[in-house]
Coordinates of C-alpha atoms and ligand atoms in Angstrom, one line a residue:
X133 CA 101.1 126.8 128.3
X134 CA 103.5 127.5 131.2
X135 CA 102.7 130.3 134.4
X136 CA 103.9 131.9 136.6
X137 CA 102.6 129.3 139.4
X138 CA 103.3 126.7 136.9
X139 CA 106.5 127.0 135.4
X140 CA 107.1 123.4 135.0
X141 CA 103.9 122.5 133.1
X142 CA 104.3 120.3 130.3
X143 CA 107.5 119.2 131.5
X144 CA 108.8 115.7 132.9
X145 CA 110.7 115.2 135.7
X146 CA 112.6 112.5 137.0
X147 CA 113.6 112.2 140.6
X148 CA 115.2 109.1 141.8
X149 CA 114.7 108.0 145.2
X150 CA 111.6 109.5 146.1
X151 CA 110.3 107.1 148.8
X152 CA 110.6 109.7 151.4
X153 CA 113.2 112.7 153.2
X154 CA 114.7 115.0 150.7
X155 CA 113.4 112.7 147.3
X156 CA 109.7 112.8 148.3
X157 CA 110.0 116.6 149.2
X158 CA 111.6 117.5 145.6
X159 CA 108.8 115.4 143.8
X160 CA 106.3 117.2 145.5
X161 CA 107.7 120.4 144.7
X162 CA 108.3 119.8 141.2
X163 CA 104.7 118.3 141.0
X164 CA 103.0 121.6 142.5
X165 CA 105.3 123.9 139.6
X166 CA 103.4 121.7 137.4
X167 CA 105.6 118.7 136.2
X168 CA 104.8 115.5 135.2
X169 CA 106.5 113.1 137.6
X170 CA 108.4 110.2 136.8
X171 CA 109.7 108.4 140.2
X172 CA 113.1 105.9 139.9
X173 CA 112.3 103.7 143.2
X174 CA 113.6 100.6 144.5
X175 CA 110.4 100.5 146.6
X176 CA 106.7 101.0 144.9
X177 CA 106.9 104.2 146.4
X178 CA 103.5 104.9 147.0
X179 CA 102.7 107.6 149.5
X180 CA 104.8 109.9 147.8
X181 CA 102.7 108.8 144.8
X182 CA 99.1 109.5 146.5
X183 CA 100.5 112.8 147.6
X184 CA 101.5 114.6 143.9
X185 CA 98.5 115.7 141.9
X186 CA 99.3 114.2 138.9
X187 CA 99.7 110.6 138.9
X188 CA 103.1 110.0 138.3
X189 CA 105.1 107.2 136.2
X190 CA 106.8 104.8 138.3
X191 CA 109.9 102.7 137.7
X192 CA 110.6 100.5 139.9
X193 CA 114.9 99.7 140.5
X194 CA 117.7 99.3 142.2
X195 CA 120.1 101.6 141.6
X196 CA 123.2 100.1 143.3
X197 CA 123.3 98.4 139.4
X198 CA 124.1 101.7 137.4
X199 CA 123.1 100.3 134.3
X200 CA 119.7 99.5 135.6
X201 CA 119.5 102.9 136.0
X202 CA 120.1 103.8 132.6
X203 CA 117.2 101.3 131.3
X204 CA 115.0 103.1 134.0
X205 CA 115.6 105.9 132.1
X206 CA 115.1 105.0 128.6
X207 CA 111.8 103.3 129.5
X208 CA 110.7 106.5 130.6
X209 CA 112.1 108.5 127.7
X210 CA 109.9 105.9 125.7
X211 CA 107.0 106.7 128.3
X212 CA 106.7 110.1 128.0
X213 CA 108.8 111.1 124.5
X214 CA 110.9 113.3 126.4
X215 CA 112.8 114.1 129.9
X216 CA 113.2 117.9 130.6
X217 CA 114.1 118.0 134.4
X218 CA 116.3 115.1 136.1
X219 CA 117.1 115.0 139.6
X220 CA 119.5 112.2 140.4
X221 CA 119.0 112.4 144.9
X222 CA 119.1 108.4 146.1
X223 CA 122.0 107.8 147.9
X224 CA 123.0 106.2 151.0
X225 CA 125.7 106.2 153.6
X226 CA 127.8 104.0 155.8
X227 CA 128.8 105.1 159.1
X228 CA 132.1 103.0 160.5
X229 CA 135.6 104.3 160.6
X230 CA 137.9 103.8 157.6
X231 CA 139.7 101.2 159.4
X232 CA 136.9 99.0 160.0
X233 CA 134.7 99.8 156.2
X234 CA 134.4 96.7 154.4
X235 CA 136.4 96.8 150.7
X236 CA 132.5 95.9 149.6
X237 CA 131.1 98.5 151.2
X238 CA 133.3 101.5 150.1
X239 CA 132.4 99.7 146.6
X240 CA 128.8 100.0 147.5
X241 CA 128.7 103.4 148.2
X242 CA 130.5 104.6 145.6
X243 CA 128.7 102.8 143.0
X244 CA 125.3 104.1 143.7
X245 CA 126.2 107.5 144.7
X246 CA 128.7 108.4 142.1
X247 CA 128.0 105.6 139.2
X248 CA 124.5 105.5 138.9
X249 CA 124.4 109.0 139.5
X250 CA 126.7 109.5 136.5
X251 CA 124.7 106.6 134.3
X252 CA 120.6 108.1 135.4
X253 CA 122.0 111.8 134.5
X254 CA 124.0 110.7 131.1
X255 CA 120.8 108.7 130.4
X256 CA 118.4 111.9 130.8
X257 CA 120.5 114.2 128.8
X258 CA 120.6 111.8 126.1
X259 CA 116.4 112.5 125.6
X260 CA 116.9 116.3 126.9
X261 CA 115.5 118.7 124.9
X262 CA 117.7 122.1 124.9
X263 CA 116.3 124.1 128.5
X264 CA 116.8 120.6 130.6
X265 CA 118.1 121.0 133.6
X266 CA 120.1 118.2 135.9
X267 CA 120.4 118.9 139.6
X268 CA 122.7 116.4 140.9
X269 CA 122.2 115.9 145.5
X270 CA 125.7 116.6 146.7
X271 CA 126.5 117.1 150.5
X272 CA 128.9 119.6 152.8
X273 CA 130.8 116.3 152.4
X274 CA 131.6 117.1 148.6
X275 CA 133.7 119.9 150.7
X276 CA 134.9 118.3 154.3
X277 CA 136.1 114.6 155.3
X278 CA 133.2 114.6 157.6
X279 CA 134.0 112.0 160.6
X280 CA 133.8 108.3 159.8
X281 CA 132.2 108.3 156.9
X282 CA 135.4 107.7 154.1
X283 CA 133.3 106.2 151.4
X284 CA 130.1 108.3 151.3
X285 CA 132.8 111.5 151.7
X286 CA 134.4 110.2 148.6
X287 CA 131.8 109.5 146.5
X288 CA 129.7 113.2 147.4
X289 CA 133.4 115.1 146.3
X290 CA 133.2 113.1 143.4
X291 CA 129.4 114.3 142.5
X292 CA 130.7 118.2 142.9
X293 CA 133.4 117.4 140.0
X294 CA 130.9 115.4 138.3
X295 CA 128.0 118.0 137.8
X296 CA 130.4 120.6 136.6
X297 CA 132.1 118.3 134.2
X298 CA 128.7 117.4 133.1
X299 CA 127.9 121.3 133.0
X300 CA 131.3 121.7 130.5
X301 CA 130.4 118.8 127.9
X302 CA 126.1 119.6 127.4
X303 CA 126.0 123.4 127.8
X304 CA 126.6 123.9 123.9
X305 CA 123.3 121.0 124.0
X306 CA 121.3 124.1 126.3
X307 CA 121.6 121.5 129.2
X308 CA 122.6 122.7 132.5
X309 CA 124.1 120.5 135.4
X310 CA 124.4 121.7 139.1
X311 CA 124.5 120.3 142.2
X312 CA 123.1 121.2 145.6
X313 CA 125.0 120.2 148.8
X314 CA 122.7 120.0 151.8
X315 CA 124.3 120.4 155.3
X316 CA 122.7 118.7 158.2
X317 CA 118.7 117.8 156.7
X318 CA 116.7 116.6 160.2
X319 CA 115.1 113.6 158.4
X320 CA 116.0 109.9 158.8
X321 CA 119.5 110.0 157.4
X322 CA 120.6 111.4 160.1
X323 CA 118.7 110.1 163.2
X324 CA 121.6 108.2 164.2
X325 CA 123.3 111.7 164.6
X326 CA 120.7 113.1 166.6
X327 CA 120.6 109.7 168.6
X328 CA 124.6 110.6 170.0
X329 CA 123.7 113.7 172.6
X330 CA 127.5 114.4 172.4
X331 CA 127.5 114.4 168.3
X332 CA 124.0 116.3 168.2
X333 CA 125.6 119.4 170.1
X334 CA 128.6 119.7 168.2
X335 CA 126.6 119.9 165.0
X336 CA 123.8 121.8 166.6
X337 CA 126.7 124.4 167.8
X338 CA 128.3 124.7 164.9
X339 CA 125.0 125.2 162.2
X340 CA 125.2 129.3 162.6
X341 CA 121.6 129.2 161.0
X342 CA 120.8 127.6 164.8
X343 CA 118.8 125.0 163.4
X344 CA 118.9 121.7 161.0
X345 CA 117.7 121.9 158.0
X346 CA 114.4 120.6 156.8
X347 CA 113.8 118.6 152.9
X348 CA 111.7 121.5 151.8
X349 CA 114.9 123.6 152.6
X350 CA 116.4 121.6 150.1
X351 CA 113.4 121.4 147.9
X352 CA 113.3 125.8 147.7
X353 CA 116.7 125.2 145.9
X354 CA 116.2 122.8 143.8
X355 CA 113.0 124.4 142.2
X356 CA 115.2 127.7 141.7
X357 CA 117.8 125.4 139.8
X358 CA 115.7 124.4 137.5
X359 CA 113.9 126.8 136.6
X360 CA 114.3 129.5 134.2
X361 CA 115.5 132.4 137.1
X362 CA 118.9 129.9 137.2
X363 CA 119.2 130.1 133.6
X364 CA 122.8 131.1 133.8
X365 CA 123.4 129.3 136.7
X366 CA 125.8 126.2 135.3
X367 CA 128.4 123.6 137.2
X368 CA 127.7 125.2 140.6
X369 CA 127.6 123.4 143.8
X370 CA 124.8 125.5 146.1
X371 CA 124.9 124.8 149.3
X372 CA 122.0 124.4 151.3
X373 CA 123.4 124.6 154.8
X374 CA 122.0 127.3 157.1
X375 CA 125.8 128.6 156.9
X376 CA 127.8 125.8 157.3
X377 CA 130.6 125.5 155.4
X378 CA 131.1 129.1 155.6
X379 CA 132.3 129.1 159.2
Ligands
NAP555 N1 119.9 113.9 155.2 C1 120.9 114.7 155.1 O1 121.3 115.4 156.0 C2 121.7 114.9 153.8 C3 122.7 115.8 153.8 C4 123.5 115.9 152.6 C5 123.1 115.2 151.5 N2 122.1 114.3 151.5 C6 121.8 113.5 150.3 O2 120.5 113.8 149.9 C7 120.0 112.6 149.2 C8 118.7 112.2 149.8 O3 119.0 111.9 151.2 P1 117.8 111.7 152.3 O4 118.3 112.4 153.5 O5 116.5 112.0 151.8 O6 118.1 110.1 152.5 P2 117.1 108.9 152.8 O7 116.0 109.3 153.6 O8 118.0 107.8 153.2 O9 116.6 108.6 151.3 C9 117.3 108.0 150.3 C10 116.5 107.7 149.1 O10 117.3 107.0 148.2 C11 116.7 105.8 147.9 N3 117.7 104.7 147.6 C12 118.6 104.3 148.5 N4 119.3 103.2 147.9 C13 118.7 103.0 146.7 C14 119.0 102.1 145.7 N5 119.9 101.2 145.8 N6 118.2 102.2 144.6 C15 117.2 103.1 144.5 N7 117.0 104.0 145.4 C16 117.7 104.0 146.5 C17 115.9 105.4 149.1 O11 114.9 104.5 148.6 P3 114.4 103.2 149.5 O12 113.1 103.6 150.1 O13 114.3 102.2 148.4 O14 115.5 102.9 150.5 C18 115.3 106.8 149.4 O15 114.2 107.1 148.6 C19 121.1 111.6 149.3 O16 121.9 111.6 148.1 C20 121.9 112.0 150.5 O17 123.2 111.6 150.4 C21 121.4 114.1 152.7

């Protein structure tokens, strides 16, 4: 029986990458509306773990192998019998400027942030019951070049385009993709941002919100996606950005 306080109960959720920053924060979320958690790690993962009130199911893989993430995916399907809520979030950057970016590094970027992204999602929908949602972690990036940072700008446009082509093929299934696109989250990603004084004020100048934004920031909008108030909320790329890309 679902609640208001609860409107995830008897529900299962996947959220890859939930080690800590935005991940753990969407977990925990999900886990207080009342979902059962199933974790996609490369690590064991277990603060996050100690932290959600029901235990959750952890798989344990790298997802820099795409189809890794897929088998991730069916063993939970098998796990659990079902997958209603999937939130494909790990993903990783490389700072250097596109003159310097290793070949194998572009590679690397794009494959976890757009192929495994493409192959954890495909996988979840394939066990999705009609009401599922998938919230796929964009960036501003899926909308700007962003500054030395060609590959992980790439591959976050290519997520936008993704989660509404996703959204066009399983909406007659009841399934709805979105994606979010955080601006500028103060967590660990970005720590080598705040680290540059110079870079730091030009961001912290430009966010008209007049602050960074936090992983529950991020969390707040995610919940709303995937619950029913979003119902007819389908292919759209929210941004989460105190304002952002609107200036
Ligand atoms: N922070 C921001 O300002 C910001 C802004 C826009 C978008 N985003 C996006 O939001 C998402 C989460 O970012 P975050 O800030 O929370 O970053 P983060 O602190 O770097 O966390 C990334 C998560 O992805 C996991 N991960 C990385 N490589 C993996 C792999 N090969 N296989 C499995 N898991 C892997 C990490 O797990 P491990 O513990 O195993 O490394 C970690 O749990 C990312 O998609 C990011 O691009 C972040």
């Amino acid at each position: 029986m679902t609640s208001r306080s609860r409107p995830l109960q008897d529900r299962v959720a996947i959220v890859t990458g939930a080690s800590r920053g935005i991940g753990r924060a969407v977990a925990l979320r999900l886990d207080r509306l009342g979902a059962q958690l199933a974790l996609i790690q490369r690590t064991r993962a277990d603060e996050t773990a100690q932290q959600l009130a029901q235990p959750p199911v952890v798989v344990q893989c790298d997802l820099s192998r795409a189809e890794d993430g897929e088998a991730a995916v069916g063993q939970i399907a098998k796990d659990l019998g079902k997958i209603d809520v999937c939130i494909c979030n790990a993903g990783t950057i490389h700072r250097e400027p596109a003159l310097e970016v290793e070949v194998r590094e572009f590679r690397r970027v794009i494959e976890l942030n757009v192929v495994s992204t493409f192959a954890v999602a495909r996988a979840a929908a394939r066990h999705m019951p009609a009401g599922g949602a998938i919230v796929l972690i964009g960036s501003v990036l899926s909308f700007q070049g962003g500054l030395q940072v060609p590959a992980y700008a790439a591959s976050k446009a290519a997520v936008a385009n993704l989660a509404r082509a996703l959204a066009n093929e399983w909406a007659s299934r009841g399934i709805r993709v979105n994606a979010i696109a955080p601006g500028y989250i103060d967590n660990e990603q970005t720590a080598p941002l705040r680290a540059d004084a110079e870079r730091r004020r030009q961001i912290d100048e430009r966010i008209p919100a007049g602050r960074w934004g936090t992983n529950e920031d991020v969390a707040d909008a995610v919940a709303w996606l995937v619950c029913s108030e979003s119902g007819y909320v389908n292919g759209h790329v929210l941004a989460v950005d105190g304002g952002w890309l609107g200036r």
